[in-house]
mmCIF file of C-alpha atoms and ligand atoms in Angstrom:
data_model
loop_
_atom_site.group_PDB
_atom_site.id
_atom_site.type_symbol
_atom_site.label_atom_id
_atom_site.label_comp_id
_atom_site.label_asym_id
_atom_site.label_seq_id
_atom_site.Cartn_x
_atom_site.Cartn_y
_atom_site.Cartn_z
ATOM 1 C CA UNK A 1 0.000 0.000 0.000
ATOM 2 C CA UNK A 2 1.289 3.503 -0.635
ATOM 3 C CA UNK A 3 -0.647 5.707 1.912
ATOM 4 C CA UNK A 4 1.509 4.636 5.073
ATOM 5 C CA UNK A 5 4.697 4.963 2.570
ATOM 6 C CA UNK A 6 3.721 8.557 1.882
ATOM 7 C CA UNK A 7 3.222 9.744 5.342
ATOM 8 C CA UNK A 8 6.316 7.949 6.281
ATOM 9 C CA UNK A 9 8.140 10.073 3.611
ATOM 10 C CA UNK A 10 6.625 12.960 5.178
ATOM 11 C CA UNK A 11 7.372 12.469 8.452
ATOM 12 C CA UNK A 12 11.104 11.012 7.812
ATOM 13 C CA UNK A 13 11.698 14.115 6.119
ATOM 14 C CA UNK A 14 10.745 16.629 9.054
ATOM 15 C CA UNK A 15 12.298 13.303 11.599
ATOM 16 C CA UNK A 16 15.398 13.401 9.470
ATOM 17 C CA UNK A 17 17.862 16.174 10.673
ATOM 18 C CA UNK A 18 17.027 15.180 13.950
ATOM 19 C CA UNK A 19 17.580 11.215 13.662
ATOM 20 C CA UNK A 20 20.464 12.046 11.804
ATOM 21 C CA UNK A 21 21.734 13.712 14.773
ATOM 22 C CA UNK A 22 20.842 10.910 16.929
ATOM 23 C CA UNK A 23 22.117 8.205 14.699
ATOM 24 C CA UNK A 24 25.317 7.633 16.704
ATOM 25 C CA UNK A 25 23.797 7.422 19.973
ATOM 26 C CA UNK A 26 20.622 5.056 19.509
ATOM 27 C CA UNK A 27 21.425 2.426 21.671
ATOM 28 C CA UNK A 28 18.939 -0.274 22.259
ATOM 29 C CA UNK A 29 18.608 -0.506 26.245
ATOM 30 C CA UNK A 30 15.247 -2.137 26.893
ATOM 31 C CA UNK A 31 13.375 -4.343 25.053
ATOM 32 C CA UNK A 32 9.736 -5.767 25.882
ATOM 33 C CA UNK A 33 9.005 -9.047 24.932
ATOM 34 C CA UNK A 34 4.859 -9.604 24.951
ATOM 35 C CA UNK A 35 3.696 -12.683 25.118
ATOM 36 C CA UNK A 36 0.276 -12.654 23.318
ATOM 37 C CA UNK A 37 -3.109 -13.335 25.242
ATOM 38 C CA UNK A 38 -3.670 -15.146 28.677
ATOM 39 C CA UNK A 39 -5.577 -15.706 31.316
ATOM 40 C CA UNK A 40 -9.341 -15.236 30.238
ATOM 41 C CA UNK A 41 -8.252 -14.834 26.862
ATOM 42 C CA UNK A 42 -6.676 -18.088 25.286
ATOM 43 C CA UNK A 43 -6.166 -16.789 22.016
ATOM 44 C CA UNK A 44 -6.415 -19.109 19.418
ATOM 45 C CA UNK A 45 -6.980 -22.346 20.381
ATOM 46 C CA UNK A 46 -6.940 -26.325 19.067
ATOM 47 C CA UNK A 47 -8.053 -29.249 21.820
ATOM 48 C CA UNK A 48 -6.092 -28.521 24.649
ATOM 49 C CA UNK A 49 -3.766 -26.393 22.804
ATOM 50 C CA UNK A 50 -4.022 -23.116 23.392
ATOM 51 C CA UNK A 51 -2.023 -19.806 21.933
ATOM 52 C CA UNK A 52 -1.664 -18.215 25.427
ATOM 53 C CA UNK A 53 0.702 -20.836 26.502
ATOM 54 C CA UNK A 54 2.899 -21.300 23.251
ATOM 55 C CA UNK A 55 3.410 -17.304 23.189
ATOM 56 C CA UNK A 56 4.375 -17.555 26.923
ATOM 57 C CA UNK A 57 6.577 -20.146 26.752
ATOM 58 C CA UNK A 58 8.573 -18.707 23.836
ATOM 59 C CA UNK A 59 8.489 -15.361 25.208
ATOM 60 C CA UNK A 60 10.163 -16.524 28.268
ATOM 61 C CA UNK A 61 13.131 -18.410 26.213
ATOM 62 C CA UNK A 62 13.514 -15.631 24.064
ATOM 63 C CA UNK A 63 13.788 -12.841 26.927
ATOM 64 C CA UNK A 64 16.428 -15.852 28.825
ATOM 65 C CA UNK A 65 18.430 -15.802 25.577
ATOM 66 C CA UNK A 66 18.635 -12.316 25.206
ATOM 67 C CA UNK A 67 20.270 -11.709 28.837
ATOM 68 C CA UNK A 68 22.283 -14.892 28.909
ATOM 69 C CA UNK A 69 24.175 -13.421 25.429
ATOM 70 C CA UNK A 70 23.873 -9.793 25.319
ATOM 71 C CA UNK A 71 25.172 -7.694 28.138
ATOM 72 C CA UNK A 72 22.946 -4.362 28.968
ATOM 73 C CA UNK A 73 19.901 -5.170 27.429
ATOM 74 C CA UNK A 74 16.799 -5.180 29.891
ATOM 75 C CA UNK A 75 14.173 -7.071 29.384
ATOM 76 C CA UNK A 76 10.448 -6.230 30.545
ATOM 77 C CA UNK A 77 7.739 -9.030 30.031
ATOM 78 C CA UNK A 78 4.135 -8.086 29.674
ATOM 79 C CA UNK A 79 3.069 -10.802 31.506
ATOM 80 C CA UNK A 80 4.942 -13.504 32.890
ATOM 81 C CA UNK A 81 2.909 -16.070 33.765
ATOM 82 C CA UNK A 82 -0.712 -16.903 32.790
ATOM 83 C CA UNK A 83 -2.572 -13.767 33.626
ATOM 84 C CA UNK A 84 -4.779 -11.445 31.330
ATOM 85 C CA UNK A 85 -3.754 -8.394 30.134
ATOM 86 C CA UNK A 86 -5.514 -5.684 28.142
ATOM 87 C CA UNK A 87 -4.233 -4.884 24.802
ATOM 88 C CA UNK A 88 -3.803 -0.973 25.855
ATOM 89 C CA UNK A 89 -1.649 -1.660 28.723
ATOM 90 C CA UNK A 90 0.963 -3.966 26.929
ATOM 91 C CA UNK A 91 1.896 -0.992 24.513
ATOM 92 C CA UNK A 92 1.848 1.432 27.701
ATOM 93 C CA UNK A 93 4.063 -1.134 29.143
ATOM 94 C CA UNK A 94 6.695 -0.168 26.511
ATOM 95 C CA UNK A 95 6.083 2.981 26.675
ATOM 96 C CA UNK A 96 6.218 3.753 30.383
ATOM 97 C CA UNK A 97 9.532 1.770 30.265
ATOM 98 C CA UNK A 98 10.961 4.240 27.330
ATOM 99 C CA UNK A 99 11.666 0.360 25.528
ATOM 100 C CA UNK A 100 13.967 1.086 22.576
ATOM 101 C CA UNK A 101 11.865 -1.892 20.851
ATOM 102 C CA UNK A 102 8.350 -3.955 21.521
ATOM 103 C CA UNK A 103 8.254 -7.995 20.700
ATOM 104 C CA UNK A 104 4.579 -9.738 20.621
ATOM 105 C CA UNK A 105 4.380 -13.304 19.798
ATOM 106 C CA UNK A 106 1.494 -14.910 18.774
ATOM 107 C CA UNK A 107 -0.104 -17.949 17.327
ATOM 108 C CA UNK A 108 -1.765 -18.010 13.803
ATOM 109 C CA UNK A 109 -4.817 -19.651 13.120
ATOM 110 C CA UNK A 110 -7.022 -20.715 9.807
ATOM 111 C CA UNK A 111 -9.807 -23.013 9.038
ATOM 112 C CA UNK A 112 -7.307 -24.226 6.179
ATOM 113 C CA UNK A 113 -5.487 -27.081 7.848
ATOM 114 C CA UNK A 114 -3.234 -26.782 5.622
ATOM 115 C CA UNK A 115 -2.028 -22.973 6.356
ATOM 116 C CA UNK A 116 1.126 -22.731 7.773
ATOM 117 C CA UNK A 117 4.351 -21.017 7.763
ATOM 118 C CA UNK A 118 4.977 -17.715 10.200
ATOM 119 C CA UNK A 119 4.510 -13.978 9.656
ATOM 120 C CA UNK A 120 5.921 -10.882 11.103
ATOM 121 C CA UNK A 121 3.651 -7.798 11.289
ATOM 122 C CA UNK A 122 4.212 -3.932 11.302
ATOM 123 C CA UNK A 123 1.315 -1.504 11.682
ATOM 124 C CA UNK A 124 -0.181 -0.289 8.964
ATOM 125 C CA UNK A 125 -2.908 0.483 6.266
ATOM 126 C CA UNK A 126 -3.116 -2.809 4.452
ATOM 127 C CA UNK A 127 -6.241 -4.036 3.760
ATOM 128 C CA UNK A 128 -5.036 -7.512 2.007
ATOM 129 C CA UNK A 129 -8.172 -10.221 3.447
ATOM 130 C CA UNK A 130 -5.426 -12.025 4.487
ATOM 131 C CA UNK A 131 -3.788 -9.553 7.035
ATOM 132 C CA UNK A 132 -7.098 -8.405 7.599
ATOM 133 C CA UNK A 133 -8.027 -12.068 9.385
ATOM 134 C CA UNK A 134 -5.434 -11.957 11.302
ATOM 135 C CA UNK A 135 -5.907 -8.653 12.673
ATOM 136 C CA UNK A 136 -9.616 -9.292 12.978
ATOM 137 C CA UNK A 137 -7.761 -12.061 15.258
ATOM 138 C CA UNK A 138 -5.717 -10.458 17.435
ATOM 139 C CA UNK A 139 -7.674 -7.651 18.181
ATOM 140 C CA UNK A 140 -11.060 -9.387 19.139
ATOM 141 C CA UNK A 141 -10.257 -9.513 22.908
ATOM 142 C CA UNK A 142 -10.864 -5.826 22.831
ATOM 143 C CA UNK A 143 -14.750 -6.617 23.340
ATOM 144 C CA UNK A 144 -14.030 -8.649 26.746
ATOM 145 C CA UNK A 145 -12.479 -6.062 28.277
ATOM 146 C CA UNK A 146 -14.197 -3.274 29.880
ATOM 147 C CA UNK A 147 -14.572 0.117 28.740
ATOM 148 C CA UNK A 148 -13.046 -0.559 25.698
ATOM 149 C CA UNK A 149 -14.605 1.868 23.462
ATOM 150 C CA UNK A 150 -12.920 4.809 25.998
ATOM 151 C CA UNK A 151 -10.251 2.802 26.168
ATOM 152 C CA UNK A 152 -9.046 2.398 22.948
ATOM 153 C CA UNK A 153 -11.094 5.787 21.496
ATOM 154 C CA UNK A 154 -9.780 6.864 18.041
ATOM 155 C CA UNK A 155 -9.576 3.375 17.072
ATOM 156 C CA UNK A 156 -12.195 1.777 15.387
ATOM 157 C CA UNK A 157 -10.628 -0.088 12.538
ATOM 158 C CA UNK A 158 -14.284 0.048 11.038
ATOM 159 C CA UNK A 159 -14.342 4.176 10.622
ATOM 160 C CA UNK A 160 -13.103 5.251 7.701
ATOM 161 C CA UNK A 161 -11.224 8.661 9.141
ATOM 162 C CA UNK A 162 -9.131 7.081 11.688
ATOM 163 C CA UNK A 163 -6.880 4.907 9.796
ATOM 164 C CA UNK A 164 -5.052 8.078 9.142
ATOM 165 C CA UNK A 165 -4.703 8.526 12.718
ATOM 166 C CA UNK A 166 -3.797 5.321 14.006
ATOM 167 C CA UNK A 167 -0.793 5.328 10.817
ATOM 168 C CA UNK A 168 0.938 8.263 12.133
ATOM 169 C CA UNK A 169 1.670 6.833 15.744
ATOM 170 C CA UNK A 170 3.576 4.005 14.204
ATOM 171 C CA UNK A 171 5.046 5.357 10.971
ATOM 172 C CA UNK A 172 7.521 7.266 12.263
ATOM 173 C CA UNK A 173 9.224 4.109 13.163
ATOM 174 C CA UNK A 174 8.341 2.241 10.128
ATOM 175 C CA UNK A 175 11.792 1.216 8.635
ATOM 176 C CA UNK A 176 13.122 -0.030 11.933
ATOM 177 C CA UNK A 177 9.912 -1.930 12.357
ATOM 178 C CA UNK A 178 10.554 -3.238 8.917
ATOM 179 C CA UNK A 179 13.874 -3.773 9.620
ATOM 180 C CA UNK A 180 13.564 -6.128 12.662
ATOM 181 C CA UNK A 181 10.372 -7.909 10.965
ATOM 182 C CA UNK A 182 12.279 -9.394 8.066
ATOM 183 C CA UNK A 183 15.097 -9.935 10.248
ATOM 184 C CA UNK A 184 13.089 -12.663 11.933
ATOM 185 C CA UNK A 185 11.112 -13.469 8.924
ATOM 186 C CA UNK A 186 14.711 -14.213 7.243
ATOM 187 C CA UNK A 187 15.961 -16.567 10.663
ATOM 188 C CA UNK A 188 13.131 -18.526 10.868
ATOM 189 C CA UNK A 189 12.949 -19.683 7.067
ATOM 190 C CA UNK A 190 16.773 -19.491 7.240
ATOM 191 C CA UNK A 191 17.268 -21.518 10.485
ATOM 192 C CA UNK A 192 14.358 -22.860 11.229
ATOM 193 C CA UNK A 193 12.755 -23.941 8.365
ATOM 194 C CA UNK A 194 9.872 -22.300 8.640
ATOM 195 C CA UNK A 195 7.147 -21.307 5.840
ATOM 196 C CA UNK A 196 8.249 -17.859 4.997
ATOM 197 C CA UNK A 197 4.474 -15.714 4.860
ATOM 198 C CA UNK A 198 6.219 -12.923 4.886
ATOM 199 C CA UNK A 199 6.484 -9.112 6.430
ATOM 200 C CA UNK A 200 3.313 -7.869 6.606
ATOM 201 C CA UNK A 201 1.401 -4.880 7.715
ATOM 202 C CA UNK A 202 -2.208 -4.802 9.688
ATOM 203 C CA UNK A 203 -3.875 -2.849 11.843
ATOM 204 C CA UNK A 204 -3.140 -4.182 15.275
ATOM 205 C CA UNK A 205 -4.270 -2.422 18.376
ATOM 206 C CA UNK A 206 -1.390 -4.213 19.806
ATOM 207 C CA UNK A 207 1.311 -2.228 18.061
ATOM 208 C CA UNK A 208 -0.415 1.410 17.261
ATOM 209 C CA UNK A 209 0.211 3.410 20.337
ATOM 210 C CA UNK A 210 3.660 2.231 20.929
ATOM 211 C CA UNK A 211 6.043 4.760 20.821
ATOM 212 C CA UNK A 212 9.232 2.871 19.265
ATOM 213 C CA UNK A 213 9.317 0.486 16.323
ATOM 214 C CA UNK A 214 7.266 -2.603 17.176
ATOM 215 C CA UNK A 215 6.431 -6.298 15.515
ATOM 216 C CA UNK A 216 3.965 -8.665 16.183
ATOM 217 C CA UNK A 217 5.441 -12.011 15.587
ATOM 218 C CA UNK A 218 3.269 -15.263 14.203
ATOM 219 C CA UNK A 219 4.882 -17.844 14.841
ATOM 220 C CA UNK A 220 2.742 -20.535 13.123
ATOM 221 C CA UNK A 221 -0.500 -21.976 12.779
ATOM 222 C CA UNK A 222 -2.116 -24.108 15.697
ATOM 223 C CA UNK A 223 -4.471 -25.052 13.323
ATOM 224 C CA UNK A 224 -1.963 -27.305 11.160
ATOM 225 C CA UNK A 225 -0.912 -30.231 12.628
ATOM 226 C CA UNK A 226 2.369 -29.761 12.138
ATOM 227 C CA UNK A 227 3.200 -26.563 13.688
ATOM 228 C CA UNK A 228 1.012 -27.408 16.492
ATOM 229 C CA UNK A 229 2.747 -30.068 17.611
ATOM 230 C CA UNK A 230 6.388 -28.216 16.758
ATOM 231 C CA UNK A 231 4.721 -24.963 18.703
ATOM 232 C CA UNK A 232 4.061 -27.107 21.501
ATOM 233 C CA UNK A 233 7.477 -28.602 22.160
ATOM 234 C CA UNK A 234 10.020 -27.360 23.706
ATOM 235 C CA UNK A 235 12.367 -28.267 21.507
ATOM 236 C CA UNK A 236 10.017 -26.092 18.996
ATOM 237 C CA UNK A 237 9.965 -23.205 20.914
ATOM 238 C CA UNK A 238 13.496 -23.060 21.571
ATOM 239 C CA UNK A 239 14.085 -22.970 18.111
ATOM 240 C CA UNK A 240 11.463 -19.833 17.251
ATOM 241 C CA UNK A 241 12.926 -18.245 20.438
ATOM 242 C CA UNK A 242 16.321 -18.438 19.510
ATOM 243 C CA UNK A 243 15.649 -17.227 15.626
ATOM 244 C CA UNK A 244 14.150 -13.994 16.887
ATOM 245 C CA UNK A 245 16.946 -13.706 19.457
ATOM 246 C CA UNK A 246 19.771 -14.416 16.253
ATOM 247 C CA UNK A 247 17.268 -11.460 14.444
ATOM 248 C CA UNK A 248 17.577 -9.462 17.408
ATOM 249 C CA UNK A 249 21.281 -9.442 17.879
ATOM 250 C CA UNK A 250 21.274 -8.644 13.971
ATOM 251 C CA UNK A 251 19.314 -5.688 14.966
ATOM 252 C CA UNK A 252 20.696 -4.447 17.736
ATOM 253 C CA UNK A 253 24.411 -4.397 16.198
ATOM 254 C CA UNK A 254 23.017 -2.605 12.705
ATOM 255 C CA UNK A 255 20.863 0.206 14.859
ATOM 256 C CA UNK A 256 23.871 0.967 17.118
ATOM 257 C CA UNK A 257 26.399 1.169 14.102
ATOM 258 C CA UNK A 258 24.171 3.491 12.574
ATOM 259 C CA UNK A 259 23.581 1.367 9.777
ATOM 260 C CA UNK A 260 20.416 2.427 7.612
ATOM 261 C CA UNK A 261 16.997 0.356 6.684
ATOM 262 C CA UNK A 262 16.736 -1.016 3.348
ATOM 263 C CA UNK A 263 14.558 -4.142 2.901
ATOM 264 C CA UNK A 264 15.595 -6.807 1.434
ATOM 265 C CA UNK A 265 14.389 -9.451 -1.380
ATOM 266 C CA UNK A 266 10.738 -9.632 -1.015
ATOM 267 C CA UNK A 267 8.291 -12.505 -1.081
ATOM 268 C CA UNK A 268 4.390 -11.966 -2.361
ATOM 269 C CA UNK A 269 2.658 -10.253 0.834
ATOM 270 C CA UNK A 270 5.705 -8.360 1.462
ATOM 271 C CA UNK A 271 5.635 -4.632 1.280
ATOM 272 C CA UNK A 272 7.341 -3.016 -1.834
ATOM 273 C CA UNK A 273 10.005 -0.473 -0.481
ATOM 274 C CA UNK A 274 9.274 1.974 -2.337
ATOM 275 C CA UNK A 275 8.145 6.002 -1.838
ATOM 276 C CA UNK A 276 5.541 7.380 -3.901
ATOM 277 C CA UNK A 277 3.444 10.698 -4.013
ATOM 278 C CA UNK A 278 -0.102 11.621 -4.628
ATOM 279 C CA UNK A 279 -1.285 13.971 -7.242
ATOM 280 C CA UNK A 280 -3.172 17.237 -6.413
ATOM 281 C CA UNK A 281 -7.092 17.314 -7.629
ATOM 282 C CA UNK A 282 -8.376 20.662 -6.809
ATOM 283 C CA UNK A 283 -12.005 18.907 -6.471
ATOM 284 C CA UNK A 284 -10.745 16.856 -3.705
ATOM 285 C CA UNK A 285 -10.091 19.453 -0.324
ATOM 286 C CA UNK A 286 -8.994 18.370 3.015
ATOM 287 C CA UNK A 287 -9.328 19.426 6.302
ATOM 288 C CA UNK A 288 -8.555 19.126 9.751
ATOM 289 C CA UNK A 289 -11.706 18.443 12.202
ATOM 290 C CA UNK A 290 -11.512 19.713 15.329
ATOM 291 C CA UNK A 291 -15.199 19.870 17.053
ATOM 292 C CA UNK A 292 -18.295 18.423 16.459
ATOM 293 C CA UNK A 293 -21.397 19.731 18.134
ATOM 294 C CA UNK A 294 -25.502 19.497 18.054
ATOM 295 C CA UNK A 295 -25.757 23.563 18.108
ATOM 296 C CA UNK A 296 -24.177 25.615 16.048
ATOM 297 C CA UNK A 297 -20.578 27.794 17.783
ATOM 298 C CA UNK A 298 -19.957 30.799 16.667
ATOM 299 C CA UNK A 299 -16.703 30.826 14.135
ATOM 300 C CA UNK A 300 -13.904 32.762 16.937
ATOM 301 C CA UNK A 301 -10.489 31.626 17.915
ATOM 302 C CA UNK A 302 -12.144 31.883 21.228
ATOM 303 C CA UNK A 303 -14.318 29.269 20.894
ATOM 304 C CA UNK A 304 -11.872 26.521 18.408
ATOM 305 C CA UNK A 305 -8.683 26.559 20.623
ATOM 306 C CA UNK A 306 -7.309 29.824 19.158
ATOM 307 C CA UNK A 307 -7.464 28.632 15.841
ATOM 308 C CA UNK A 308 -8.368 31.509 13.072
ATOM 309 C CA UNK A 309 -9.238 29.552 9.743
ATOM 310 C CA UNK A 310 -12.310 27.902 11.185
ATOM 311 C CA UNK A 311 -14.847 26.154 8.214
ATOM 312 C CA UNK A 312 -18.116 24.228 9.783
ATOM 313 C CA UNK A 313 -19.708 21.799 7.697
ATOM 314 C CA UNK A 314 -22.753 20.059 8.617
ATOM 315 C CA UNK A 315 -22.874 15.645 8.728
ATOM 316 C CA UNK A 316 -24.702 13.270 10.829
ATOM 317 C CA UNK A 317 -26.936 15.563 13.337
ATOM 318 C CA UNK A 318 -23.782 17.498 14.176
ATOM 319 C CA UNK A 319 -22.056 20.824 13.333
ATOM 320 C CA UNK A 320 -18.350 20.464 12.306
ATOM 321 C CA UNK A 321 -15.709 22.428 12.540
ATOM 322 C CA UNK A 322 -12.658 22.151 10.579
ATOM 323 C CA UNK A 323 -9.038 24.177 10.641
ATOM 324 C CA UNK A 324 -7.031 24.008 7.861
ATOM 325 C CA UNK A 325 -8.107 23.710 4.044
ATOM 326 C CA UNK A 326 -5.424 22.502 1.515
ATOM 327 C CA UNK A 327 -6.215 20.132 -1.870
ATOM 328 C CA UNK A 328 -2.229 18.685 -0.800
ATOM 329 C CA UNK A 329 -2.310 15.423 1.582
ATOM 330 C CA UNK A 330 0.881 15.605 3.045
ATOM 331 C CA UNK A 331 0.484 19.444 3.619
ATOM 332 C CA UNK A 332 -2.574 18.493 5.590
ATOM 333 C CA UNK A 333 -1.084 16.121 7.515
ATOM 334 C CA UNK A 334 2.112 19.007 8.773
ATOM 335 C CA UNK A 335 -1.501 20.636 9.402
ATOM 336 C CA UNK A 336 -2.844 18.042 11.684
ATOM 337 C CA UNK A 337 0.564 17.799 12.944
ATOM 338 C CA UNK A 338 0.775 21.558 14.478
ATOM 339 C CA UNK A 339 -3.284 21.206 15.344
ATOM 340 C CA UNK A 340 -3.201 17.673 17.515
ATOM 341 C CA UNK A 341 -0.477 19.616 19.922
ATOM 342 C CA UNK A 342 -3.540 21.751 20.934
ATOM 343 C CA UNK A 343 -5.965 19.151 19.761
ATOM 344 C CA UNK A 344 -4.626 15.715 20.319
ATOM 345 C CA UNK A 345 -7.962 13.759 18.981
ATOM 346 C CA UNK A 346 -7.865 16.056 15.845
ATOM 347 C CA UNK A 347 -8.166 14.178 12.482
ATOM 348 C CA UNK A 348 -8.084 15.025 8.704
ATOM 349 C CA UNK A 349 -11.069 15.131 6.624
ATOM 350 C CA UNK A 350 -11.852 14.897 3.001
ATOM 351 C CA UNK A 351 -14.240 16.893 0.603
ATOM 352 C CA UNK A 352 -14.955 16.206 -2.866
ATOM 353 C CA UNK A 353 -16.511 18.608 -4.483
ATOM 354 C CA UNK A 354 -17.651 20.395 -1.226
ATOM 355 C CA UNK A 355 -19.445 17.123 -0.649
ATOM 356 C CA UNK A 356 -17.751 14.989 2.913
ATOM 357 C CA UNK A 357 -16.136 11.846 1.475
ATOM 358 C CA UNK A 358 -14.145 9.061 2.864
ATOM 359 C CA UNK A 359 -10.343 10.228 3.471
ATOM 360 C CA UNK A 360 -9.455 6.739 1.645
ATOM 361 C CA UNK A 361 -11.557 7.392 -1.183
ATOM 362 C CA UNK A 362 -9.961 10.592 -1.583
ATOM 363 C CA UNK A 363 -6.846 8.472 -1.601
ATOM 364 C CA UNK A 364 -8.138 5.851 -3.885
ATOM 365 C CA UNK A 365 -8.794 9.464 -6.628
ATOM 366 C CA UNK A 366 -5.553 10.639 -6.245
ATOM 367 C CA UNK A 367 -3.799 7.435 -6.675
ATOM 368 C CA UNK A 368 -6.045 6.384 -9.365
ATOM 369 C CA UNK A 369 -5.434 9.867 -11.764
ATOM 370 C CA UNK A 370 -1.721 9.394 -11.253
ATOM 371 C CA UNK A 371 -2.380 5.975 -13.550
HETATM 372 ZN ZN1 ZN B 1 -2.658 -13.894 19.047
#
């Protein structure tokens, strides 16, 4: 998909002085390693086989290899032993700990029998079916936990506005997330003989508020009988655990030599590496929403956070007001940049024609006219 590639071109450019700068100096220090599900929530499941206990198990190994080999590297667990945690905390997890990198590991899971092989995962806008299930998948335990719709506000991977939102917490760290994915993708076809699926890229509530590049691991499918019974042994698990520790390492030593991010060969699923831009239709205008109410406000800085260039529009019982007008994505998105420091729930909106559309049918135009 190009969307996320364009945004990450935007924001690498204004992130670029400044991680030039820090290039010498990014260390990786902390590491959380999440081990997907428990408790309440078994993930996916097959008899008495059950995801929560595979990810755990590996998660454990992994975090035991990384300390026994590399000196200075602290590890944080989500969880350690069987107990449920919400999807929210596990990113503020990493966050709170100012983790220089965030590990999930899960267990894939199809009504094919015959799907197998494993899969690394980076946020992002792709809506391939396939990445879609398995996002669908890992983001269902969501509607056990309580207050979930305050919880995880902004995202609702059915609205069609907030995809642009939940892309800009992750893409900033895009190419690192990249990097380590097909690191591991790479040692566990390489060295372990796994099914290579492929980097991919999903929505996963998971990943998208983490604040430093992040992967969500598959490590196979419990569903195949196969990897099920591999996934379940410990001489299984040692092997996944140790190919993500051998990616790690890789990692580690290429961030803290400063090395740069280039993919490389690709498999079908993986994500092309290259940048692209979108054309400019004057019909097509977006803005930045910033307040929606039942009664009309009067248009003054007063009333929309200072903010001068106020436009309302009117959609779905509400009044709406708006900052910002430009026909340029990427200029809107510097917009919604400056606004969400003031407005931090802010999003862009699209216009055809003076007429609200989609923000990804606006895209969809502008990518198809460049054709
Ligand atoms: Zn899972």
């Amino acid at each position: 998909m190009k969307i996320h590639l364009i945004i990450t071109s935007i924001l690498f450019s204004s992130l670029l002085l400044h991680n030039d700068l820090q290039a010498q100096k990014q260390k990786i220090k902390t590491v959380v390693i999440d081990a997907g599900h428990g408790g309440k929530d078994p993930g996916a499941n097959h008899g008495k086989y059950k995801e929560k206990n595979i990810t755990l198990a590996i998660a454990l190994k992994l975090g035991k290899y990384i300390k026994q080999n590399i000196k200075g590297v602290k590890i944080i667990y989500t969880r350690k032993t069987d107990k449920f945690i919400e999807l929210y905390r596990r990113s503020e997890i990493a966050n709170q700990n100012k983790a220089d990198l965030f590990i999930s590991i899960h267990v894939n899971s199809s009504k094919s029998k015959k799907a197998k092989g494993t899969s690394c995962f980076v946020m992002g806008l792709d809506k391939a079916k396939e990445n879609l299930e398995v996002s669908k998948l890992e983001n269902s335990v969501i509607l056990t936990e309580k207050n979930y719709k305050k919880k995880y506000k902004g995202f609702d991977p059915n609205s069609e506005e907030t995809d642009i939102i939940f892309s800009l917490y992750q893409t900033a760290f895009l190419e690192q997330s990249l990097s380590i994915a097909y690191a591991i993708q790479n040692q566990f076809e390489k060295r372990a003989s796994r099914k290579n699926r492929g980097v991919r890229q999903a929505e996963l509530m998971v990943l998208w508020n983490c604040t430093m590049p992040a992967v969500l691991v598959e490590t196979g499918f419990i569903s195949n009988t196969e990897e099920r019974q591999y996934l379940s042994s410990d001489y299984g698990q040692s092997i996944i655990a140790s190919a993500i520790y051998r990616a790690f390492k890789g990692y580690k030593k290429k961030v803290e030599s400063g090395g740069t991010f280039h993919q490389n060969g690709g498999k079908a699923g993986q994500t092309p590496p290259t940048t692209s831009t979108l054309r400019i239709d004057k019909s097509i205008v977006f803005k930045v929403q910033i307040a929606a109410s039942p009664n009309k406000i009067k248009k003054t800085p007063r009333n929309f956070y200072g903010f001068k260039d106020i436009n309302e529009y009117f959609y779905k019982n509400r009044y709406r007001y708006t900052t910002g007008k430009t026909s340029d994505f990427e200029a809107i998105l510097e917009i919604q940049k400056k606004v969400r420091k003031k407005v931090p729930d802010a999003y862009v909106v699209a216009f055809k024609k003076g007429k609200k559309i989609p923000v990804k049918q606006a895209l969809a135009i502008l990518r198809k006219k460049k054709k």
